[in-house]
Amino acid sequence: DDDDDDDDNYCDGARVDLMKFVEGCGGVYLPGIRRPKDRRYFRKGGFHLEPTAAATAATTPTITTDDTADAMDTIDQSSSNFTFVELFAGIGGFRLGLEAIGGTCALASERNPNACSIYRRHFHRNNSTAISTTTSPSDVLIECDMLDLHPTDFPAHFHLLTAGFPCQPFTIRGPQSGLYDTDRNSNPRGQMYQELVRVLNATQPPFFLFENVVGLVTMEGGYARHGKGVHEFKAGSVMEEVLAAFRSCGYQVDWHVINSGGVVPQYRERVYFVGSRSDLSCPPINWTSIERRGSCPTLRNILQ
């Protein structure tokens, strides 16, 4: 029907844009090509075979196996309010907050070896130094490039997708190259939000929660205004493009800039994206009930 034709035209147009972008970076577009699961484990110098759990059990075991997704589907949800997936996981910031309110981590993905080591020390329940005491399985972290994460890695059912996708392209601390930013290896870092689009289209969780820096909101025509207790933000063209991409996956998307200075000893504004699948017809978020006002705690207050 006409709607299907429109969808096909959109996909064709998006594919053409992607091909032009890749060619402009000196690459070759190979649709559907990903590194196989046994060749996506990244270490300095390149990609290697993923170590087995037996080989790493004495330290911080790696987690991916061929049946990871099947194992995640056996999570006991009776003691959990919801399950979530954490992409661009870092050292587990989203997980800390979500487990504290009853969530169960079904899958996490991170590439940086140092971040992965810290993540496992924090959350691996068989590790004596782990701080996690929830029902989350111990084998949820996949250490690989986001580009190599496959839909079959994900559990068949989970409630929330979270991600703090790379902020380097948008932060005012850098050149703000935006969507055309590349890392030191010429990888298209500014386009990594498209990997979230890929995952959303493939898995269709009921909700998602993403985070990034305020520079994403303000660059190329946006602004931030502060004065007399009023904080006003307008999205620029880059932000609008990112929002349109998330909405094209079939989600209602709200966004808001929140300063966590009432919780942590830092003036820390970040933009949060909250998506709910369109068929759920969720009401808009009341952001004022989420923001925490008050004096900023000191570093001395939170040090252990």
CSV table of C-alpha atoms in Angstrom, one decimal:
chain,number,residue,atom,x,y,z
A,1,ASP,CA,0.0,0.0,0.0
A,2,ASP,CA,1.0,3.7,0.0
A,3,ASP,CA,2.3,3.6,3.5
A,4,ASP,CA,4.6,0.7,2.6
A,5,ASP,CA,5.8,2.6,-0.4
A,6,ASP,CA,6.6,5.6,1.7
A,7,ASP,CA,8.6,3.5,4.2
A,8,ASP,CA,10.5,2.0,1.3
A,9,ASN,CA,11.2,5.4,-0.1
A,10,TYR,CA,12.4,6.6,3.3
A,11,CYS,CA,14.7,3.6,3.7
A,12,ASP,CA,16.1,4.1,0.1
A,13,GLY,CA,16.8,7.8,0.8
A,14,ALA,CA,18.4,7.0,4.1
A,15,ARG,CA,20.6,4.4,2.5
A,16,VAL,CA,21.7,6.8,-0.2
A,17,ASP,CA,22.6,9.4,2.4
A,18,LEU,CA,24.6,6.8,4.4
A,19,MET,CA,26.4,5.7,1.3
A,20,LYS,CA,27.4,9.3,0.5
A,21,PHE,CA,28.6,9.8,4.1
A,22,VAL,CA,30.7,6.7,4.1
A,23,GLU,CA,32.2,7.4,0.7
A,24,GLY,CA,33.0,10.9,1.9
A,25,CYS,CA,35.0,9.4,4.7
A,26,GLY,CA,36.9,7.2,2.3
A,27,GLY,CA,35.0,4.0,3.2
A,28,VAL,CA,32.9,1.4,1.4
A,29,TYR,CA,29.3,0.8,2.3
A,30,LEU,CA,28.6,-3.0,2.7
A,31,PRO,CA,25.0,-3.4,3.8
A,32,GLY,CA,24.3,-6.0,6.5
A,33,ILE,CA,28.0,-6.7,7.1
A,34,ARG,CA,29.1,-6.9,10.7
A,35,ARG,CA,32.0,-8.6,12.4
A,36,PRO,CA,31.2,-12.1,13.5
A,37,LYS,CA,30.7,-12.7,17.2
A,38,ASP,CA,34.0,-14.6,17.5
A,39,ARG,CA,36.0,-11.7,16.0
A,40,ARG,CA,34.6,-8.6,17.7
A,41,TYR,CA,36.5,-8.5,20.9
A,42,PHE,CA,38.6,-5.3,20.9
A,43,ARG,CA,41.9,-4.8,22.4
A,44,LYS,CA,44.8,-2.4,21.7
A,45,GLY,CA,46.1,-3.3,18.3
A,46,GLY,CA,42.9,-4.7,16.8
A,47,PHE,CA,40.2,-7.3,17.1
A,48,HIS,CA,40.8,-10.7,18.5
A,49,LEU,CA,39.0,-13.9,19.4
A,50,GLU,CA,36.9,-13.4,22.5
A,51,PRO,CA,38.4,-15.1,25.5
A,52,THR,CA,36.4,-17.9,27.1
A,53,ALA,CA,34.9,-17.6,30.6
A,54,ALA,CA,37.2,-20.4,31.8
A,55,ALA,CA,40.3,-18.4,30.6
A,56,THR,CA,39.3,-15.3,32.5
A,57,ALA,CA,37.5,-16.7,35.5
A,58,ALA,CA,40.3,-15.8,37.8
A,59,THR,CA,40.0,-12.1,37.1
A,60,THR,CA,37.0,-10.5,35.5
A,61,PRO,CA,35.3,-13.0,33.2
A,62,THR,CA,34.1,-12.0,29.8
A,63,ILE,CA,30.5,-12.6,29.0
A,64,THR,CA,29.5,-13.2,25.5
A,65,THR,CA,28.5,-16.7,24.3
A,66,ASP,CA,26.5,-17.9,21.3
A,67,ASP,CA,23.5,-18.3,23.5
A,68,THR,CA,23.7,-15.0,25.4
A,69,ALA,CA,20.3,-13.8,24.2
A,70,ASP,CA,18.7,-17.1,25.2
A,71,ALA,CA,20.2,-16.9,28.6
A,72,MET,CA,18.8,-13.4,29.1
A,73,ASP,CA,15.3,-14.6,28.3
A,74,THR,CA,15.5,-16.9,31.4
A,75,ILE,CA,15.9,-13.9,33.8
A,76,ASP,CA,13.6,-14.3,36.8
A,77,GLN,CA,11.5,-11.1,36.5
A,78,SER,CA,9.3,-12.0,39.6
A,79,SER,CA,11.7,-10.0,41.8
A,80,SER,CA,12.3,-7.2,39.3
A,81,ASN,CA,10.1,-4.2,38.4
A,82,PHE,CA,11.5,-4.0,34.9
A,83,THR,CA,14.4,-5.1,32.8
A,84,PHE,CA,16.8,-2.8,30.9
A,85,VAL,CA,19.6,-2.9,28.3
A,86,GLU,CA,22.6,-0.5,28.8
A,87,LEU,CA,24.5,0.5,25.6
A,88,PHE,CA,27.6,2.6,25.6
A,89,ALA,CA,27.6,1.4,29.2
A,90,GLY,CA,30.9,3.0,30.3
A,91,ILE,CA,31.3,2.0,34.0
A,92,GLY,CA,27.6,1.5,34.5
A,93,GLY,CA,26.1,4.9,35.4
A,94,PHE,CA,22.6,4.1,34.2
A,95,ARG,CA,22.8,0.7,35.8
A,96,LEU,CA,23.5,2.2,39.2
A,97,GLY,CA,20.4,4.3,39.1
A,98,LEU,CA,18.1,1.8,37.5
A,99,GLU,CA,19.0,-1.1,39.8
A,100,ALA,CA,18.4,1.2,42.8
A,101,ILE,CA,14.7,1.4,41.8
A,102,GLY,CA,14.3,-2.3,41.1
A,103,GLY,CA,15.5,-2.8,37.6
A,104,THR,CA,17.3,-5.8,36.3
A,105,CYS,CA,20.1,-5.4,33.7
A,106,ALA,CA,19.6,-7.9,30.9
A,107,LEU,CA,22.4,-6.8,28.6
A,108,ALA,CA,25.2,-4.2,28.6
A,109,SER,CA,27.7,-3.3,25.9
A,110,GLU,CA,30.9,-1.3,26.1
A,111,ARG,CA,34.1,-1.2,24.0
A,112,ASN,CA,36.7,0.4,26.2
A,113,PRO,CA,38.8,-2.2,28.0
A,114,ASN,CA,39.4,-0.1,31.1
A,115,ALA,CA,35.7,0.8,31.5
A,116,CYS,CA,34.8,-2.9,31.1
A,117,SER,CA,37.2,-3.9,33.8
A,118,ILE,CA,35.7,-1.3,36.2
A,119,TYR,CA,32.2,-2.4,35.2
A,120,ARG,CA,32.9,-6.0,36.0
A,121,ARG,CA,34.5,-5.1,39.4
A,122,HIS,CA,31.4,-3.1,40.2
A,123,PHE,CA,28.7,-5.5,39.1
A,124,HIS,CA,30.0,-9.1,38.7
A,125,ARG,CA,28.2,-10.8,41.5
A,126,ASN,CA,30.8,-13.5,41.9
A,127,ASN,CA,33.4,-10.9,42.5
A,128,SER,CA,34.1,-10.2,46.2
A,129,THR,CA,34.5,-6.5,45.5
A,130,ALA,CA,31.2,-6.2,43.5
A,131,ILE,CA,28.8,-3.6,44.8
A,132,SER,CA,25.7,-4.9,43.0
A,133,THR,CA,23.3,-6.9,45.1
A,134,THR,CA,20.4,-7.1,42.7
A,135,THR,CA,19.0,-10.1,40.7
A,136,SER,CA,20.8,-9.0,37.5
A,137,PRO,CA,22.8,-11.9,35.9
A,138,SER,CA,26.5,-11.7,36.2
A,139,ASP,CA,27.2,-12.4,32.5
A,140,VAL,CA,25.5,-9.4,30.8
A,141,LEU,CA,28.4,-7.4,29.5
A,142,ILE,CA,29.4,-7.7,25.8
A,143,GLU,CA,32.8,-6.1,25.2
A,144,CYS,CA,32.7,-5.1,21.6
A,145,ASP,CA,32.3,-2.2,19.2
A,146,MET,CA,28.7,-0.9,19.0
A,147,LEU,CA,28.8,-1.5,15.3
A,148,ASP,CA,29.2,-5.2,15.9
A,149,LEU,CA,26.3,-5.6,18.3
A,150,HIS,CA,23.7,-7.8,16.6
A,151,PRO,CA,19.9,-7.9,17.2
A,152,THR,CA,20.3,-11.6,18.2
A,153,ASP,CA,22.4,-10.4,21.2
A,154,PHE,CA,19.4,-8.8,22.8
A,155,PRO,CA,16.8,-10.6,24.9
A,156,ALA,CA,13.5,-11.1,23.2
A,157,HIS,CA,11.7,-9.0,25.7
A,158,PHE,CA,13.0,-6.1,27.8
A,159,HIS,CA,11.4,-2.9,29.0
A,160,LEU,CA,13.9,-0.1,28.6
A,161,LEU,CA,16.9,0.7,26.4
A,162,THR,CA,19.4,3.1,27.8
A,163,ALA,CA,22.5,4.7,26.3
A,164,GLY,CA,24.9,7.6,26.8
A,165,PHE,CA,26.0,7.9,23.2
A,166,PRO,CA,29.3,9.6,22.5
A,167,CYS,CA,29.3,13.3,23.5
A,168,GLN,CA,32.7,14.3,21.9
A,169,PRO,CA,31.1,15.5,18.7
A,170,PHE,CA,28.8,17.9,20.5
A,171,THR,CA,30.6,19.2,23.6
A,172,ILE,CA,31.7,22.8,23.9
A,173,ARG,CA,35.0,21.4,25.2
A,174,GLY,CA,35.9,20.4,21.6
A,175,PRO,CA,35.6,21.6,18.1
A,176,GLN,CA,31.9,20.6,17.9
A,177,SER,CA,32.2,18.9,14.6
A,178,GLY,CA,28.7,17.5,15.1
A,179,LEU,CA,27.3,14.7,13.0
A,180,TYR,CA,30.5,14.7,10.8
A,181,ASP,CA,32.9,14.3,13.8
A,182,THR,CA,35.4,11.5,13.6
A,183,ASP,CA,37.7,10.0,16.2
A,184,ARG,CA,41.4,9.7,15.9
A,185,ASN,CA,41.0,6.6,13.8
A,186,SER,CA,38.7,8.4,11.4
A,187,ASN,CA,35.6,6.5,12.7
A,188,PRO,CA,32.4,8.5,12.2
A,189,ARG,CA,31.8,9.2,15.9
A,190,GLY,CA,29.1,11.8,15.2
A,191,GLN,CA,26.9,9.2,13.6
A,192,MET,CA,26.8,6.8,16.5
A,193,TYR,CA,23.2,7.8,17.4
A,194,GLN,CA,22.3,6.0,14.2
A,195,GLU,CA,23.3,2.7,15.9
A,196,LEU,CA,20.6,3.4,18.5
A,197,VAL,CA,18.2,3.9,15.6
A,198,ARG,CA,19.3,0.5,14.3
A,199,VAL,CA,18.7,-1.1,17.7
A,200,LEU,CA,15.3,0.6,18.2
A,201,ASN,CA,14.1,-0.6,14.8
A,202,ALA,CA,15.3,-4.1,15.5
A,203,THR,CA,14.1,-4.6,19.1
A,204,GLN,CA,11.3,-2.1,19.6
A,205,PRO,CA,11.4,-2.0,23.4
A,206,PRO,CA,8.5,-0.1,25.1
A,207,PHE,CA,10.7,2.7,26.3
A,208,PHE,CA,14.2,4.2,25.9
A,209,LEU,CA,16.3,6.7,27.9
A,210,PHE,CA,19.3,8.4,26.3
A,211,GLU,CA,21.7,11.0,27.6
A,212,ASN,CA,24.1,13.5,26.1
A,213,VAL,CA,25.7,17.0,26.6
A,214,VAL,CA,23.9,20.3,26.3
A,215,GLY,CA,26.1,21.2,23.3
A,216,LEU,CA,24.0,18.7,21.2
A,217,VAL,CA,20.9,20.9,21.9
A,218,THR,CA,22.5,24.3,21.3
A,219,MET,CA,24.8,23.8,18.3
A,220,GLU,CA,23.7,25.0,14.8
A,221,GLY,CA,20.9,27.4,15.7
A,222,GLY,CA,19.9,26.3,19.2
A,223,TYR,CA,20.6,28.2,22.5
A,224,ALA,CA,20.6,28.1,26.2
A,225,ARG,CA,19.4,31.0,28.3
A,226,HIS,CA,19.8,31.3,32.1
A,227,GLY,CA,18.6,34.1,34.3
A,228,LYS,CA,16.4,34.8,37.4
A,229,GLY,CA,15.9,31.1,38.0
A,230,VAL,CA,14.7,30.5,34.5
A,231,HIS,CA,16.5,28.0,32.3
A,232,GLU,CA,15.4,28.0,28.6
A,233,PHE,CA,16.7,25.8,25.8
A,234,LYS,CA,16.0,25.7,22.1
A,235,ALA,CA,17.0,22.8,19.9
A,236,GLY,CA,19.2,23.6,16.9
A,237,SER,CA,19.2,21.7,13.6
A,238,VAL,CA,21.6,18.9,14.8
A,239,MET,CA,19.3,18.2,17.7
A,240,GLU,CA,16.2,18.2,15.5
A,241,GLU,CA,17.9,15.7,13.1
A,242,VAL,CA,18.7,13.4,16.0
A,243,LEU,CA,15.1,13.7,17.4
A,244,ALA,CA,13.6,13.0,14.0
A,245,ALA,CA,15.7,9.8,13.7
A,246,PHE,CA,14.5,8.5,17.0
A,247,ARG,CA,10.9,9.4,16.2
A,248,SER,CA,11.1,7.6,12.9
A,249,CYS,CA,11.5,4.3,14.8
A,250,GLY,CA,7.9,4.6,16.0
A,251,TYR,CA,8.4,6.5,19.3
A,252,GLN,CA,7.0,9.6,21.0
A,253,VAL,CA,10.1,11.4,22.2
A,254,ASP,CA,10.4,14.0,24.9
A,255,TRP,CA,13.6,15.8,25.9
A,256,HIS,CA,14.7,18.0,28.7
A,257,VAL,CA,17.9,19.5,30.1
A,258,ILE,CA,18.4,18.6,33.8
A,259,ASN,CA,21.1,19.9,36.1
A,260,SER,CA,22.1,17.3,38.6
A,261,GLY,CA,23.7,19.9,40.8
A,262,GLY,CA,21.1,19.2,43.5
A,263,VAL,CA,22.3,15.6,43.7
A,264,VAL,CA,26.1,15.7,43.0
A,265,PRO,CA,28.7,18.3,43.8
A,266,GLN,CA,28.9,19.6,40.3
A,267,TYR,CA,27.1,22.0,38.0
A,268,ARG,CA,26.2,19.3,35.5
A,269,GLU,CA,23.6,20.0,32.8
A,270,ARG,CA,22.7,17.1,30.5
A,271,VAL,CA,20.0,16.5,28.0
A,272,TYR,CA,17.8,13.4,28.5
A,273,PHE,CA,15.7,11.8,25.8
A,274,VAL,CA,12.8,9.8,26.9
A,275,GLY,CA,11.0,7.7,24.3
A,276,SER,CA,7.8,5.7,24.6
A,277,ARG,CA,6.6,3.5,21.8
A,278,SER,CA,3.8,5.2,19.9
A,279,ASP,CA,1.3,2.4,20.3
A,280,LEU,CA,1.4,2.8,24.1
A,281,SER,CA,0.0,6.4,23.9
A,282,CYS,CA,1.8,7.6,27.0
A,283,PRO,CA,1.2,11.1,28.3
A,284,PRO,CA,4.0,13.7,28.1
A,285,ILE,CA,6.5,13.7,30.9
A,286,ASN,CA,6.1,16.2,33.7
A,287,TRP,CA,9.7,17.2,33.9
A,288,THR,CA,9.2,19.6,36.8
A,289,SER,CA,8.4,16.7,39.1
A,290,ILE,CA,11.8,15.1,38.2
A,291,GLU,CA,14.1,18.1,38.7
A,292,ARG,CA,15.6,18.3,42.1
A,293,ARG,CA,16.1,21.8,43.5
A,294,GLY,CA,18.2,22.8,46.5
A,295,SER,CA,21.7,23.4,47.6
A,296,CYS,CA,24.5,21.5,45.9
A,297,PRO,CA,26.1,18.9,48.1
A,298,THR,CA,29.9,19.1,48.7
A,299,LEU,CA,32.4,16.6,47.7
A,300,ARG,CA,33.1,15.8,51.3
A,301,ASN,CA,29.4,14.8,51.8
A,302,ILE,CA,29.6,12.0,49.3
A,303,LEU,CA,33.2,10.6,49.7
A,304,GLN,CA,33.2,7.2,51.3
